[in-house]
Amino acid sequence: PKTPKGICGADADAIVARNLLRAVAAGSGCYIHIVENTALNLKAIGESGGAIKSPAALDRLAEHLAVGGATMHEKAANVANAVLADLYRPRYEPMKLTERMAYGPRYAKWEQLGILPGGAKSEVFDGVVKSSTNLNSDPVDMLMHCLTLGISTGLYGLAMTNLLNDVMLGEPVIRPAAVGLRTIDPKYINIMITGHQHSCFTDLQEQLVSPAAAARAREAGAAGFRLVGCTCVGQDLQLRGEHYQEVFSGHAGNNFTSEAVLATGAIDMVVSEFNCTLPGIEPIADKLKIKMICIDDVAKKANAEYARYDYRDREAVTEKVIAEALAAYKARRGAVAISIPENHGNDDTITGISEISLKRFLGDSWKPLVDLIASGDIKGVVGVVGCSSMVSGGHDVLTVELTRQLIQRDIIVLSAGCSSGGLENCGLMSPSAAKLAGPSLRAVCEKLGI
Ligand code: SF4
């Protein structure tokens, strides 16, 4: 800096910590919004007697959280209420499920450090307050607040969201899946989905393949309806794709790939509910007559129609999507050129990995994996997770190259988010990628056929 302090007297440490806290609070707010809506959807399902796709997942989660219920639906509502009660607590009241969600020794360390989170929404709120002009100037305090937000975001925004989704949408099953632009079939009315809130699509997924919807599609000249996965919600649908083989065409790509997905001309509608619904897709949608519908206004696009999703209004939202998709299909097919690169992606990306499905795959024990690491044959596991980016060489270049380097050194890569979308489209999640791995990892992959 040109001067040691800003005009208000804040030093570089305070300024940097303040900016970091503001960014972390914003990120936490996003994921807490997701888990809040997910829990609200489960609560509504529980209270209205809606479909519970995996009673086993519900039993497991309820037991883990020590939540009871006389019926499955009561149990679902009670689990959702326990999560929501935590999210809505004041900041001075620690969330009750944190200890049950956390790894024991780590929880003890957090307690010792005094960074256990109070109500998750209040933690975000005070993070914003602290990082506002001339409030907190203690960098250590602000960085500790970042750690607290990391705990609530990781345990509730990420882990809890997935556990609740397992109940409503079915548990992941390991399987080979088609990925990339090749998954788009122009014979269908194609709806690209973007966002992070898979539980907002429960009804749409079922209804798009109902006999009534199929008949309406045929009447319009299409083979039916398909959901085309994009961004994190596409990744989620791929994860649970075993249960949605008819309606889900496959995960076409990650955030930046969404522009290319639309540019194929074969997408008739975009339904968005969260990030990353890039503003950059708006002019493409306008030019190619693609209807945009947003079901959560936190991700409202300027050219999208807003149809707020609430579980109680699901039938009306689903009907709106179907009717508008049919209208868009009729208006644009024949008027817009379609070009789908057939060689983009592959048909054998191994997907459906969860803690439970992976352990089952290994013979209901972690021992084979632990033994490989303990013997030194496999050097370890590295997470390459999160958003894709355009820096360091271009779209997905950094994560793809990093992953190649890691597997060459017999290191297993654990991937999630849009990084995963890039890695799979480049073939690094297919069995054929084994030949790029170091000798030990290659032998393991070839033996297991993954
Ligand atoms: S992983 Fe990142 S880039 Fe991809 S949809 Fe999620 S937030 Fe957006």
mmCIF file of C-alpha atoms and ligand atoms in Angstrom, residues 31 195-196 231-232 255 275-276 386-388 417-418, ligand 1:
data_model
loop_
_atom_site.group_PDB
_atom_site.id
_atom_site.type_symbol
_atom_site.label_atom_id
_atom_site.label_comp_id
_atom_site.label_asym_id
_atom_site.label_seq_id
_atom_site.Cartn_x
_atom_site.Cartn_y
_atom_site.Cartn_z
ATOM 1 C CA TYR A 31 -25.512 -22.169 1.041
ATOM 2 C CA GLY A 195 -28.821 -23.949 -9.848
ATOM 3 C CA HIS A 196 -28.247 -25.834 -6.628
ATOM 4 C CA THR A 231 -24.153 -26.499 -13.179
ATOM 5 C CA CYS A 232 -24.452 -27.979 -9.685
ATOM 6 C CA ASN A 255 -21.311 -23.129 -15.396
ATOM 7 C CA ASN A 275 -26.203 -19.914 -9.244
ATOM 8 C CA CYS A 276 -24.620 -20.377 -11.579
ATOM 9 C CA GLY A 386 -15.624 -26.139 -6.389
ATOM 10 C CA CYS A 387 -16.353 -23.820 -9.275
ATOM 11 C CA SER A 388 -14.606 -23.940 -12.615
ATOM 12 C CA GLY A 417 -19.086 -29.031 -8.092
ATOM 13 C CA CYS A 418 -18.341 -27.574 -11.493
HETATM 14 S S1 SF4 B 1 -19.824 -25.237 -8.468
HETATM 15 FE FE1 SF4 B 1 -19.542 -23.049 -8.495
HETATM 16 S S2 SF4 B 1 -19.635 -22.480 -10.670
HETATM 17 FE FE2 SF4 B 1 -20.645 -24.467 -10.437
HETATM 18 S S3 SF4 B 1 -22.810 -24.028 -10.164
HETATM 19 FE FE3 SF4 B 1 -21.889 -24.334 -8.114
HETATM 20 S S4 SF4 B 1 -21.360 -22.243 -7.495
HETATM 21 FE FE4 SF4 B 1 -21.664 -22.166 -9.726
#
